[in-house]
Coordinates of C-alpha atoms (C1' of nucleotides) in Angstrom, one line a residue:
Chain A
X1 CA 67.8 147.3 109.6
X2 CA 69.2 143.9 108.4
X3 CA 65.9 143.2 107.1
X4 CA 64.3 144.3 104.2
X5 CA 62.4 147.6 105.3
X6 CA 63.2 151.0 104.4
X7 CA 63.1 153.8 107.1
X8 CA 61.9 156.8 105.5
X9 CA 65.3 158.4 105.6
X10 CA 66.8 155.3 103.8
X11 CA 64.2 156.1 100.9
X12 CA 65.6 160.0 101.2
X13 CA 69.4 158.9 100.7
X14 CA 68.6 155.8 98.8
X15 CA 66.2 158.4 96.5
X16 CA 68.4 161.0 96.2
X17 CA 71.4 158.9 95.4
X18 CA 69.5 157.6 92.0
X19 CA 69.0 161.0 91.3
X20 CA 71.9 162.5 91.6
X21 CA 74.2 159.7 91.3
X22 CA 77.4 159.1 92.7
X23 CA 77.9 161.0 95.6
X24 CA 79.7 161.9 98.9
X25 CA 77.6 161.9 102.6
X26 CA 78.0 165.6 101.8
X27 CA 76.7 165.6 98.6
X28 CA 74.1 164.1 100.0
X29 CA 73.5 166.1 102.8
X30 CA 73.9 169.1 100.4
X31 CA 71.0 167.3 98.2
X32 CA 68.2 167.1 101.0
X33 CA 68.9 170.7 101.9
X34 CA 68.1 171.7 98.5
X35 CA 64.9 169.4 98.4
X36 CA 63.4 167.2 101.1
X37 CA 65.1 169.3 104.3
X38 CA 62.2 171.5 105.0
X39 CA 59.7 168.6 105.0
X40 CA 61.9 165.9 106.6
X41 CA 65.1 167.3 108.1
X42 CA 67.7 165.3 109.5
X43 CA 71.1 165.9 111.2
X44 CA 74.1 165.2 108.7
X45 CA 75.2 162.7 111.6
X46 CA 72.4 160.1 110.3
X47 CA 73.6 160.3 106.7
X48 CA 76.9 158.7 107.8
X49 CA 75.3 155.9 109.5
X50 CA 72.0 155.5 106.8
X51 CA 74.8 155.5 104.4
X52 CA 76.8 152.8 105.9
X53 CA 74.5 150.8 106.4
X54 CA 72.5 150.9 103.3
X55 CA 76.5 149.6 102.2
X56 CA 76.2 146.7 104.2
X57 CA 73.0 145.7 103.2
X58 CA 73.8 145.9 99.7
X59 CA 71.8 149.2 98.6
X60 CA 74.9 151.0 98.3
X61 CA 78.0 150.5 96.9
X62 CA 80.8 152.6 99.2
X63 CA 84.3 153.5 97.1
X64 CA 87.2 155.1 99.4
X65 CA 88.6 157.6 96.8
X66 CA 92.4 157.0 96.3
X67 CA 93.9 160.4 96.8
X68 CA 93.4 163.1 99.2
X69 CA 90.6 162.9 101.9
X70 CA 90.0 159.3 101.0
X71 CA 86.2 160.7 100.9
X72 CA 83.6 157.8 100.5
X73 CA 81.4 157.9 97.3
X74 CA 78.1 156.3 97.1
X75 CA 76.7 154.6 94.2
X76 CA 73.0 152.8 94.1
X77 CA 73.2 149.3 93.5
X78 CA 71.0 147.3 91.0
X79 CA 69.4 145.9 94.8
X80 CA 69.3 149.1 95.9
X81 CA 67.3 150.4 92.7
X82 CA 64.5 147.8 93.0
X83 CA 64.5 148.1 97.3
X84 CA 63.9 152.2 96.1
X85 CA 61.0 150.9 93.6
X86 CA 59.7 148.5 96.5
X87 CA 59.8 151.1 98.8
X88 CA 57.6 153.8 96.4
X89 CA 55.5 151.2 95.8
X90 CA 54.4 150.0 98.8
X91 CA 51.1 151.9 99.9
X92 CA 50.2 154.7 102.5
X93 CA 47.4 155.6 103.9
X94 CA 48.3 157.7 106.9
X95 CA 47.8 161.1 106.2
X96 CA 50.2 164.0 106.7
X97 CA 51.3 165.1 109.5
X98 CA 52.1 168.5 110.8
X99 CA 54.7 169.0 113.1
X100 CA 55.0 172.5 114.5
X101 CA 55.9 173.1 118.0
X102 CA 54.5 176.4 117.5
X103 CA 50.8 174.7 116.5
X104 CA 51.0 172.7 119.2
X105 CA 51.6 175.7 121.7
X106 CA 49.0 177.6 120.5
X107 CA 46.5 174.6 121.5
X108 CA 47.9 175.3 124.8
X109 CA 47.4 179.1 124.6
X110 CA 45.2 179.3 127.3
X111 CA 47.6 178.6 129.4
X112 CA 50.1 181.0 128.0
X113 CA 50.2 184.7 128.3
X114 CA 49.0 187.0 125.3
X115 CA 52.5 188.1 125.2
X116 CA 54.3 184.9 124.7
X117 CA 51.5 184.0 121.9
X118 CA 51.6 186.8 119.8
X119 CA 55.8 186.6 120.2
X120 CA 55.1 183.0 118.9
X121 CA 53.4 184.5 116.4
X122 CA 55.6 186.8 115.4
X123 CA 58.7 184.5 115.0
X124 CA 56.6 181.8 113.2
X125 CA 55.4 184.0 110.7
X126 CA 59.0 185.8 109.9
X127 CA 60.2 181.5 109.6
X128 CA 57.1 180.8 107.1
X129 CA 57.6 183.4 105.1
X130 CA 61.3 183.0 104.7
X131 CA 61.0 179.2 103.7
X132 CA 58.3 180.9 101.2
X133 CA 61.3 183.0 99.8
X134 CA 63.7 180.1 99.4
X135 CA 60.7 178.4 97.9
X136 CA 60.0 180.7 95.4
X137 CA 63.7 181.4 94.1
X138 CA 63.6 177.0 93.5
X139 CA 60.1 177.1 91.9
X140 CA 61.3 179.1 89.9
X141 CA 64.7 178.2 88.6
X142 CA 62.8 174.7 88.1
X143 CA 59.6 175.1 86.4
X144 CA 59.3 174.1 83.2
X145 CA 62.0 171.1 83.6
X146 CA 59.5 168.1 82.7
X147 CA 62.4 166.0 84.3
X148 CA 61.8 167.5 87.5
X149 CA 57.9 167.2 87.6
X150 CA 57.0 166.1 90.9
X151 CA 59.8 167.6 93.0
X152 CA 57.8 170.6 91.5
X153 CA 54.5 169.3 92.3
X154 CA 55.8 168.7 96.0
X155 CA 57.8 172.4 96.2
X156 CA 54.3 174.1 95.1
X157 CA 52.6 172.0 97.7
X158 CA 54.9 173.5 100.5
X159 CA 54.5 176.9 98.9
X160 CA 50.8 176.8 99.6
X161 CA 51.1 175.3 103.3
X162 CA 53.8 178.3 104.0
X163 CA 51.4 180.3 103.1
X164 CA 48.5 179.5 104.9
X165 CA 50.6 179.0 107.8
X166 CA 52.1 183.0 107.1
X167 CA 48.4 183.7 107.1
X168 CA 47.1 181.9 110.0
X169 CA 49.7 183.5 112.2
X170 CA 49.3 187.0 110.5
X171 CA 45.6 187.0 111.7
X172 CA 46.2 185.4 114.5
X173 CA 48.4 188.7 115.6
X174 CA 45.7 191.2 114.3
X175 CA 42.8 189.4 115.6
X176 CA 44.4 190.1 118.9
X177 CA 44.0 193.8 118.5
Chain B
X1 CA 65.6 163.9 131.3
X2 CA 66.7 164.9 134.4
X3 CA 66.9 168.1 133.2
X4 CA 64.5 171.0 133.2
X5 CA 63.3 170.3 129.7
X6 CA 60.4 169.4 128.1
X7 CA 60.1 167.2 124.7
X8 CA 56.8 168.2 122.7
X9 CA 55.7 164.7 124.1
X10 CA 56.1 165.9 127.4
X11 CA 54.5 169.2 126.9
X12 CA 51.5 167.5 125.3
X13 CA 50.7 165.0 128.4
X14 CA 51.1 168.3 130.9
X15 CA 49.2 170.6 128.8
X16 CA 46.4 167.7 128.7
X17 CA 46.6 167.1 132.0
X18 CA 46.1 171.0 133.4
X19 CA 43.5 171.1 131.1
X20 CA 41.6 168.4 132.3
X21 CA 42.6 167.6 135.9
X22 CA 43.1 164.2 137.3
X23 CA 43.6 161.8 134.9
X24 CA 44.9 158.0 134.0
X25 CA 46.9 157.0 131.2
X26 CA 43.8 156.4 130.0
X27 CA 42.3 159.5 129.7
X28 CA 45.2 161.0 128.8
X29 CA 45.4 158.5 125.4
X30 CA 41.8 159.5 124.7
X31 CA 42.7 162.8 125.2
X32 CA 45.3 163.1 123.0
X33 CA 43.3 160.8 120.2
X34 CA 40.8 163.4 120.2
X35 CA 43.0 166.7 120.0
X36 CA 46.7 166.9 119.1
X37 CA 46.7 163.0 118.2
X38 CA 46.4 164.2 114.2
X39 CA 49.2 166.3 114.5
X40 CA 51.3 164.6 116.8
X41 CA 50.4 161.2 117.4
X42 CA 52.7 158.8 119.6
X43 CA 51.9 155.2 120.9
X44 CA 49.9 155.0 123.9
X45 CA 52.9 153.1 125.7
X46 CA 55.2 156.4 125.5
X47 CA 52.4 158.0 127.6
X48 CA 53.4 155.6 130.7
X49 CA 56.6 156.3 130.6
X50 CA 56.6 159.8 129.9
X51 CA 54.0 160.4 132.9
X52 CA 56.2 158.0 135.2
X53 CA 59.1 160.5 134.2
X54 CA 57.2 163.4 134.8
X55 CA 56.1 162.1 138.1
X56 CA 59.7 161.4 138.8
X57 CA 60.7 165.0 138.3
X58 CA 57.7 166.1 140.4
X59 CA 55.9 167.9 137.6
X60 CA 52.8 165.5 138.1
X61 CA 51.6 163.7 141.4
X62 CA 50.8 160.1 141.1
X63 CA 48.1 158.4 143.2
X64 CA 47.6 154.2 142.9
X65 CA 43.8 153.5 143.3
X66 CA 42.9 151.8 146.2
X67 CA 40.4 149.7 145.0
X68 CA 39.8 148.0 141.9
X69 CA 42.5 147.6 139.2
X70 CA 45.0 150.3 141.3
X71 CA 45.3 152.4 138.0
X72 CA 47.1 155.3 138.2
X73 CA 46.1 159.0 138.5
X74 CA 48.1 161.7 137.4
X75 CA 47.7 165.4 138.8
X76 CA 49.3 168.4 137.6
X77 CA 51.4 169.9 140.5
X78 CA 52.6 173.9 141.5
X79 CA 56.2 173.1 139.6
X80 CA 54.2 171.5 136.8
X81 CA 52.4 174.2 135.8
X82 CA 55.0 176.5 136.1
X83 CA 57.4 173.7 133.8
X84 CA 54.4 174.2 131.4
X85 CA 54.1 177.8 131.5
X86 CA 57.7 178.2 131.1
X87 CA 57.9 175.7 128.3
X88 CA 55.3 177.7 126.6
X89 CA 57.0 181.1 126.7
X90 CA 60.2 179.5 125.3
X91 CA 60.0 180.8 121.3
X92 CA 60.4 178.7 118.6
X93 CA 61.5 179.6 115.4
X94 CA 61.7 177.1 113.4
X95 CA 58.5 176.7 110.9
X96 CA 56.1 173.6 110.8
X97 CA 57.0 170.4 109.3
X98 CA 55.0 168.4 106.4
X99 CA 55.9 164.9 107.6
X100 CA 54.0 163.0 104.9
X101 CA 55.3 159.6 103.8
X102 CA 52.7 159.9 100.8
X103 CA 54.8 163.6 99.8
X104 CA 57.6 162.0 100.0
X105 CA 57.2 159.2 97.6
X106 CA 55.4 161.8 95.1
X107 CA 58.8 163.7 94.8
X108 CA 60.3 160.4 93.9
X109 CA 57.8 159.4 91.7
X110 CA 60.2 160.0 88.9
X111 CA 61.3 156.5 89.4
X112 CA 57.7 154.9 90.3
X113 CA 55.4 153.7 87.8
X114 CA 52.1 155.8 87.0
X115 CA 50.0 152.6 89.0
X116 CA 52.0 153.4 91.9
X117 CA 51.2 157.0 91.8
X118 CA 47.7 156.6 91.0
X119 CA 47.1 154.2 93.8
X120 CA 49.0 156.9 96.6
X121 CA 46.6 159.5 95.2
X122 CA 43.6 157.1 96.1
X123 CA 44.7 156.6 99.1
X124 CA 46.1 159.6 100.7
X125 CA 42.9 161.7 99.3
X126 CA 40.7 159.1 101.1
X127 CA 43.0 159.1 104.2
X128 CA 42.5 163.0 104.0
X129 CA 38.9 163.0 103.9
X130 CA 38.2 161.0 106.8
X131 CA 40.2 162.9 108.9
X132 CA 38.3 166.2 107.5
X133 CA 34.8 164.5 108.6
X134 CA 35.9 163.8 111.5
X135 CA 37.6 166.9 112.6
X136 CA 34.6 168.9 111.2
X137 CA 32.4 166.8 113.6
X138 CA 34.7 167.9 116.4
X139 CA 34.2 171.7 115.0
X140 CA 30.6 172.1 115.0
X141 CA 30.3 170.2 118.7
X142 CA 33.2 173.2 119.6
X143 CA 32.9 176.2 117.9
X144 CA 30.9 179.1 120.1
X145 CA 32.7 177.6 123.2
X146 CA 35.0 180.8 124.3
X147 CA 37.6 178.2 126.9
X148 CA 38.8 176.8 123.5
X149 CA 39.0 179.0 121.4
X150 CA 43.0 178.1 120.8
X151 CA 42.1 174.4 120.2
X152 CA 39.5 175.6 117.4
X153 CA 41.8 177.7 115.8
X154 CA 44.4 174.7 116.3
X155 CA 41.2 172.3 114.5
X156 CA 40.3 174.9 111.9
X157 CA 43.8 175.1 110.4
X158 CA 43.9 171.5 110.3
X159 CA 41.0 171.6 108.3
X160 CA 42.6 173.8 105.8
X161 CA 45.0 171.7 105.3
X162 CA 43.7 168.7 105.5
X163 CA 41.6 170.3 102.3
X164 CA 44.7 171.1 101.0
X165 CA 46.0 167.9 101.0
X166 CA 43.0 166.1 99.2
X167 CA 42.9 168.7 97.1
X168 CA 46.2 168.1 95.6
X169 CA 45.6 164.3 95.3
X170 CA 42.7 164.5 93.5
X171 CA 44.0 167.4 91.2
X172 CA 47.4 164.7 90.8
X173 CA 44.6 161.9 89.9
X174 CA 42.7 164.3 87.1
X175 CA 45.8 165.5 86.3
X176 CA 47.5 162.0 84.7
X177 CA 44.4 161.4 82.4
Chain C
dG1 C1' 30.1 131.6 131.0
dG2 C1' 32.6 132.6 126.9
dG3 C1' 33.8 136.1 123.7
dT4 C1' 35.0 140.8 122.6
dA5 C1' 36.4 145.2 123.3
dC6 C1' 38.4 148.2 126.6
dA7 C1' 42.3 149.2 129.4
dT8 C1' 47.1 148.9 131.3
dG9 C1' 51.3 148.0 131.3
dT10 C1' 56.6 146.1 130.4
dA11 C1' 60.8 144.9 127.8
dA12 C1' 63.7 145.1 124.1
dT13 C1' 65.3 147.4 120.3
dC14 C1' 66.4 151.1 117.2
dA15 C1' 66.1 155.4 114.9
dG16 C1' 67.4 159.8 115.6
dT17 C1' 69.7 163.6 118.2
dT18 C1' 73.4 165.9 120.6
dA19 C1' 77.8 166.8 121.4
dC20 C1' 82.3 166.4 120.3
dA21 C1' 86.3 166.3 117.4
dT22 C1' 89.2 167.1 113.7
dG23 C1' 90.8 167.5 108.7
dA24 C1' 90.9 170.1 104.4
dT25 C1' 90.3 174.4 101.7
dT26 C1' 89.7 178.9 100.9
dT27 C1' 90.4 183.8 101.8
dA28 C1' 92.1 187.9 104.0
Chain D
dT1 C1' 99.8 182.2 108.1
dA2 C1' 95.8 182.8 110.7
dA3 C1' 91.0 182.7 110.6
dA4 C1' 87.0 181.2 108.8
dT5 C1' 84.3 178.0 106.5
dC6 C1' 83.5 173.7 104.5
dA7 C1' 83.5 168.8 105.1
dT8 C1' 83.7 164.4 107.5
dG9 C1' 83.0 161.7 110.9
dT10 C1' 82.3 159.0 115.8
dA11 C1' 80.4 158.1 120.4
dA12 C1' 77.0 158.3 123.7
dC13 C1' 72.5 158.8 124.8
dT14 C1' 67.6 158.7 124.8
dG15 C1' 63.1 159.3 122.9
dA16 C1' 60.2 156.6 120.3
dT17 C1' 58.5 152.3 118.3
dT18 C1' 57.4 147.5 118.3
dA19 C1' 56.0 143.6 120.2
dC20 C1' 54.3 141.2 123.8
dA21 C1' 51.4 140.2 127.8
dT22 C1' 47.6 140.4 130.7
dG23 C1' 43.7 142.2 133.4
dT24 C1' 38.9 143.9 133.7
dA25 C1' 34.3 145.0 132.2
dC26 C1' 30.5 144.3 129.5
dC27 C1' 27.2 141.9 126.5
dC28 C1' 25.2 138.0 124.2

DNA sequence: GGGTACATGTAATCAGTTACATGATTTA
DNA sequence: TAAATCATGTAACTGATTACATGTACCC
């Protein structure tokens, strides 16, 4: 907004685009897929407008290329680096949340039929355990790179929750038995 | 909407509301406070106006008290429960998110300074801990109790995870010495 | 009877989603 | 050159949040 605070997907663009540097809305887009998608996904719609508006408040700067598709590249801004620091610095302490529709179904399970929960089961774990595949393939192509520390930190982190959450719904079918 | 479907919102006030019969707004805050509110949470004024919407599609019954401060009680109606049922049976694929604001500033913290890292850790591992006292309160007053056995399993996984979650702060705190 | 916590709501705003639309590149 | 995929955006809508406002009950 036109004052100072950072929504979280601002930090995400703003964030990425000190990463990676200059970049395209589809760069972008292409960026979080690789990195913050599974924990905060977005449509590509809202990179448009975060992006254009981080432009007009300064955070950005926004070059039309010349030729062809006249594609807009984003560059962070001196403003836009220290907002980012700001933003990181700034403290939380609400804890994490999870959203799963599938969670919050099986609270309701008693008033579901056994069918539909161990379905719900069944598709949840087949999703967990493909993000775990992904996962995996990134942990590894990454580890080791000291530059790239705490995206690894935050990858292994998911790793673990995918598993539990593989688990959990894994028992969940044979305890049904 | 005027539509047949349900946000998770919506799904949460109807499922609260079968399960514990006539309710106000009220209730239906606590309610949610004391169960799905950790993994869900939404400000108590979205409750109003999503039970005024779901009364206007006939999936609750609204009664005004006569007396006294003419609150409002919502009932679960015969097309309600069967909007719940149905909304429970739908499958959903897509696996649980990690919405963590703490997370996401770790995987940035490339460009924060150690202080700022150091201070999140505090935080997030306290934020963590209460949340695990609390919800293990909740478990030992539920567990044995066969009607909800769904909402423990819903409760124990938090627990994991909420463990999970101070675990990695503190190991991130140890870590940087 | 005055303060504090509990309880109930409304209004305005905005972030985020959905749906649509089309241009540019590659490949068969 | 047609089809498919990659890339780029806009418009409309609405769910969700924020901020405000006030009423009621209890307790000191």
């Amino acid at each position: 907004m036109s004052n100072g605070r950072l929504t979280p997907v601002s930090g995400i663009v703003l964030g990425l685009v000190k990463r990676d540097g200059p970049c395209t809305p589809y760069d972008i887009k292409a960026a979080v897929e690789r990195s913050v998608g599974a924990m905060w996904p977005f449509p590509h719609s809202q990179i448009y407008s975060e992006a254009a508006r981080l432009a007009r408040e300064g955070l950005l700067s926004e070059e039309i290329e010349e030729k062809g598709r006249r594609r807009k590249i984003y560059r962070i801004t001196q403003s836009g680096s220290s907002a980012l620091r700001r933003w990181l610095s700034e403290p939380d302490d609400h804890p994490a949340q999870v959203r799963s529709l599938g969670i919050l179904k099986l609270f309701f399970g008693a008033f579901a039929s056994t069918e539909d929960i161990l379905r719900l089961a069944q598709l949840q774990e087949k999703a967990h355990k493909e993000r775990l595949a992904t996962a995996r393939g990134i942990e590894a192509r990454i580890q080791g790179r000291e530059d790239l520390r705490f995206q690894l930190l935050v990858l292994r982190a998911g790793i673990r929750f995918d598993e539990a959450q593989a688990r959990l719904w894994s028992d969940l079918k044979d305890g049904s038995r």
